[in-house]
Amino acid sequence: MDWSIQDIARLSGTTSRTLRHYDDVGLLKPSRVGANGYRYYDEEALTRLQRILLLRELGLGLPAIADVLAGQTRHADALLTHLHWLQREKERLDRQIGAVELTITKLEGGEQLMAEDMFDGFDH
């Protein structure tokens, strides 16, 4: 069975524009293109789209997803790289949270604010 681009967009919670972009960048080619120019997808394409959307949900960029799908990067390796990035981001956010909490405490206590403490974890 083949599904139209609109059917797949609705089923997957994405847009037909996104699916066309995935086609343009070579991530998800339609199974066939009808005489009317409409894109149609089979079960294999649906499975591939599911993997793409999962990897996107995990935060991987399209080039990394392409590498995983092409077998150039093991799925686990791509996820490990992304996990390391998430851990660094979590540490940065923890520093920001600490800086904001410290600022609140000092403001509520009428204490002197130290600029060095206020911006820990912020990108500058």
PDB file of C-alpha atoms in Angstrom:
ATOM      1  CA  MET A   1       0.000   0.000   0.000  1.00  0.00           C
ATOM      2  CA  ASP A   2       1.175   3.526  -0.752  1.00  0.00           C
ATOM      3  CA  TRP A   3       0.296   6.656   1.177  1.00  0.00           C
ATOM      4  CA  SER A   4       0.201  10.193  -0.163  1.00  0.00           C
ATOM      5  CA  ILE A   5       2.410  12.903   1.263  1.00  0.00           C
ATOM      6  CA  GLN A   6      -0.634  14.423   2.990  1.00  0.00           C
ATOM      7  CA  ASP A   7      -1.514  11.071   4.573  1.00  0.00           C
ATOM      8  CA  ILE A   8       2.034  10.595   5.854  1.00  0.00           C
ATOM      9  CA  ALA A   9       2.224  14.159   7.167  1.00  0.00           C
ATOM     10  CA  ARG A  10      -1.027  13.671   9.076  1.00  0.00           C
ATOM     11  CA  LEU A  11      -0.076  10.234  10.415  1.00  0.00           C
ATOM     12  CA  SER A  12       3.424  11.262  11.502  1.00  0.00           C
ATOM     13  CA  GLY A  13       2.533  14.675  12.905  1.00  0.00           C
ATOM     14  CA  THR A  14       4.845  16.481  10.524  1.00  0.00           C
ATOM     15  CA  THR A  15       4.145  18.646   7.494  1.00  0.00           C
ATOM     16  CA  SER A  16       4.218  17.918   3.792  1.00  0.00           C
ATOM     17  CA  ARG A  17       6.728  20.768   3.527  1.00  0.00           C
ATOM     18  CA  THR A  18       9.067  18.912   5.918  1.00  0.00           C
ATOM     19  CA  LEU A  19       8.644  15.714   3.922  1.00  0.00           C
ATOM     20  CA  ARG A  20       9.489  17.547   0.696  1.00  0.00           C
ATOM     21  CA  HIS A  21      12.567  18.994   2.424  1.00  0.00           C
ATOM     22  CA  TYR A  22      13.639  15.503   3.503  1.00  0.00           C
ATOM     23  CA  ASP A  23      13.270  14.466  -0.147  1.00  0.00           C
ATOM     24  CA  ASP A  24      15.287  17.481  -1.340  1.00  0.00           C
ATOM     25  CA  VAL A  25      18.182  16.707   1.026  1.00  0.00           C
ATOM     26  CA  GLY A  26      18.079  12.985   0.236  1.00  0.00           C
ATOM     27  CA  LEU A  27      16.858  11.721   3.599  1.00  0.00           C
ATOM     28  CA  LEU A  28      13.484  10.378   2.507  1.00  0.00           C
ATOM     29  CA  LYS A  29      12.755   9.743  -1.130  1.00  0.00           C
ATOM     30  CA  PRO A  30       9.172   8.899  -2.060  1.00  0.00           C
ATOM     31  CA  SER A  31       8.581   5.323  -3.192  1.00  0.00           C
ATOM     32  CA  ARG A  32       7.114   6.696  -6.362  1.00  0.00           C
ATOM     33  CA  VAL A  33       5.936   9.930  -7.906  1.00  0.00           C
ATOM     34  CA  GLY A  34       2.599   9.795  -9.676  1.00  0.00           C
ATOM     35  CA  ALA A  35       1.897  11.205 -13.128  1.00  0.00           C
ATOM     36  CA  ASN A  36       0.297  14.131 -11.301  1.00  0.00           C
ATOM     37  CA  GLY A  37       3.612  14.865  -9.523  1.00  0.00           C
ATOM     38  CA  TYR A  38       2.309  13.688  -6.144  1.00  0.00           C
ATOM     39  CA  ARG A  39       4.727  11.836  -3.894  1.00  0.00           C
ATOM     40  CA  TYR A  40       3.719   8.429  -2.534  1.00  0.00           C
ATOM     41  CA  TYR A  41       5.378   6.430   0.235  1.00  0.00           C
ATOM     42  CA  ASP A  42       5.394   2.700   0.962  1.00  0.00           C
ATOM     43  CA  GLU A  43       5.936   0.835   4.249  1.00  0.00           C
ATOM     44  CA  GLU A  44       9.724   0.938   3.891  1.00  0.00           C
ATOM     45  CA  ALA A  45       9.597   4.731   3.543  1.00  0.00           C
ATOM     46  CA  LEU A  46       7.327   4.943   6.596  1.00  0.00           C
ATOM     47  CA  THR A  47       9.826   2.929   8.631  1.00  0.00           C
ATOM     48  CA  ARG A  48      12.636   5.216   7.463  1.00  0.00           C
ATOM     49  CA  LEU A  49      10.563   8.306   8.353  1.00  0.00           C
ATOM     50  CA  GLN A  50       9.937   6.872  11.808  1.00  0.00           C
ATOM     51  CA  ARG A  51      13.704   6.542  12.332  1.00  0.00           C
ATOM     52  CA  ILE A  52      14.297  10.077  11.032  1.00  0.00           C
ATOM     53  CA  LEU A  53      11.679  11.534  13.366  1.00  0.00           C
ATOM     54  CA  LEU A  54      13.045   9.572  16.326  1.00  0.00           C
ATOM     55  CA  LEU A  55      16.567  10.834  15.680  1.00  0.00           C
ATOM     56  CA  ARG A  56      15.233  14.400  15.265  1.00  0.00           C
ATOM     57  CA  GLU A  57      13.346  14.040  18.547  1.00  0.00           C
ATOM     58  CA  LEU A  58      16.621  13.028  20.166  1.00  0.00           C
ATOM     59  CA  GLY A  59      18.139  16.231  18.847  1.00  0.00           C
ATOM     60  CA  LEU A  60      20.303  14.982  15.990  1.00  0.00           C
ATOM     61  CA  GLY A  61      20.733  17.286  13.025  1.00  0.00           C
ATOM     62  CA  LEU A  62      19.901  16.239   9.483  1.00  0.00           C
ATOM     63  CA  PRO A  63      23.552  15.622   8.454  1.00  0.00           C
ATOM     64  CA  ALA A  64      24.056  13.320  11.464  1.00  0.00           C
ATOM     65  CA  ILE A  65      20.801  11.530  10.677  1.00  0.00           C
ATOM     66  CA  ALA A  66      21.925  11.048   7.078  1.00  0.00           C
ATOM     67  CA  ASP A  67      25.175   9.485   8.325  1.00  0.00           C
ATOM     68  CA  VAL A  68      23.299   7.131  10.653  1.00  0.00           C
ATOM     69  CA  LEU A  69      20.856   6.086   7.943  1.00  0.00           C
ATOM     70  CA  ALA A  70      23.672   5.585   5.430  1.00  0.00           C
ATOM     71  CA  GLY A  71      25.446   3.326   7.888  1.00  0.00           C
ATOM     72  CA  GLN A  72      28.451   5.647   8.044  1.00  0.00           C
ATOM     73  CA  THR A  73      27.800   6.260  11.720  1.00  0.00           C
ATOM     74  CA  ARG A  74      26.439   3.620  14.011  1.00  0.00           C
ATOM     75  CA  HIS A  75      23.150   4.611  15.596  1.00  0.00           C
ATOM     76  CA  ALA A  76      24.680   4.177  19.051  1.00  0.00           C
ATOM     77  CA  ASP A  77      27.689   6.356  18.185  1.00  0.00           C
ATOM     78  CA  ALA A  78      25.454   9.187  17.003  1.00  0.00           C
ATOM     79  CA  LEU A  79      23.395   8.917  20.168  1.00  0.00           C
ATOM     80  CA  LEU A  80      26.516   8.880  22.353  1.00  0.00           C
ATOM     81  CA  THR A  81      27.765  12.049  20.682  1.00  0.00           C
ATOM     82  CA  HIS A  82      24.394  13.657  21.251  1.00  0.00           C
ATOM     83  CA  LEU A  83      24.319  12.425  24.858  1.00  0.00           C
ATOM     84  CA  HIS A  84      27.664  14.127  25.543  1.00  0.00           C
ATOM     85  CA  TRP A  85      26.316  17.364  24.085  1.00  0.00           C
ATOM     86  CA  LEU A  86      23.169  17.066  26.239  1.00  0.00           C
ATOM     87  CA  GLN A  87      25.268  16.481  29.351  1.00  0.00           C
ATOM     88  CA  ARG A  88      27.342  19.597  28.648  1.00  0.00           C
ATOM     89  CA  GLU A  89      24.159  21.573  28.026  1.00  0.00           C
ATOM     90  CA  LYS A  90      22.660  20.272  31.288  1.00  0.00           C
ATOM     91  CA  GLU A  91      25.767  21.389  33.186  1.00  0.00           C
ATOM     92  CA  ARG A  92      25.517  24.840  31.589  1.00  0.00           C
ATOM     93  CA  LEU A  93      21.820  25.080  32.482  1.00  0.00           C
ATOM     94  CA  ASP A  94      22.547  23.960  36.047  1.00  0.00           C
ATOM     95  CA  ARG A  95      25.062  26.822  36.338  1.00  0.00           C
ATOM     96  CA  GLN A  96      22.489  29.280  34.979  1.00  0.00           C
ATOM     97  CA  ILE A  97      19.875  28.038  37.430  1.00  0.00           C
ATOM     98  CA  GLY A  98      22.345  28.426  40.277  1.00  0.00           C
ATOM     99  CA  ALA A  99      23.205  31.965  39.165  1.00  0.00           C
ATOM    100  CA  VAL A 100      19.541  32.979  38.977  1.00  0.00           C
ATOM    101  CA  GLU A 101      18.760  31.365  42.338  1.00  0.00           C
ATOM    102  CA  LEU A 102      21.708  33.194  43.915  1.00  0.00           C
ATOM    103  CA  THR A 103      20.538  36.492  42.413  1.00  0.00           C
ATOM    104  CA  ILE A 104      17.023  35.945  43.801  1.00  0.00           C
ATOM    105  CA  THR A 105      18.403  35.104  47.245  1.00  0.00           C
ATOM    106  CA  LYS A 106      20.603  38.203  47.276  1.00  0.00           C
ATOM    107  CA  LEU A 107      17.821  40.455  46.006  1.00  0.00           C
ATOM    108  CA  GLU A 108      15.383  39.164  48.608  1.00  0.00           C
ATOM    109  CA  GLY A 109      18.008  39.483  51.347  1.00  0.00           C
ATOM    110  CA  GLY A 110      19.078  42.970  50.321  1.00  0.00           C
ATOM    111  CA  GLU A 111      22.617  41.757  49.692  1.00  0.00           C
ATOM    112  CA  GLN A 112      25.142  43.148  47.210  1.00  0.00           C
ATOM    113  CA  LEU A 113      24.994  41.499  43.786  1.00  0.00           C
ATOM    114  CA  MET A 114      28.278  40.268  42.334  1.00  0.00           C
ATOM    115  CA  ALA A 115      28.349  40.507  38.541  1.00  0.00           C
ATOM    116  CA  GLU A 116      30.668  37.490  38.277  1.00  0.00           C
ATOM    117  CA  ASP A 117      28.102  35.302  40.039  1.00  0.00           C
ATOM    118  CA  MET A 118      25.111  36.587  38.088  1.00  0.00           C
ATOM    119  CA  PHE A 119      26.251  35.382  34.678  1.00  0.00           C
ATOM    120  CA  ASP A 120      27.724  31.953  35.393  1.00  0.00           C
ATOM    121  CA  GLY A 121      26.557  29.520  32.728  1.00  0.00           C
ATOM    122  CA  PHE A 122      25.526  32.188  30.244  1.00  0.00           C
ATOM    123  CA  ASP A 123      27.086  32.167  26.801  1.00  0.00           C
ATOM    124  CA  HIS A 124      29.328  35.197  26.446  1.00  0.00           C
TER     125      HIS A 124
END
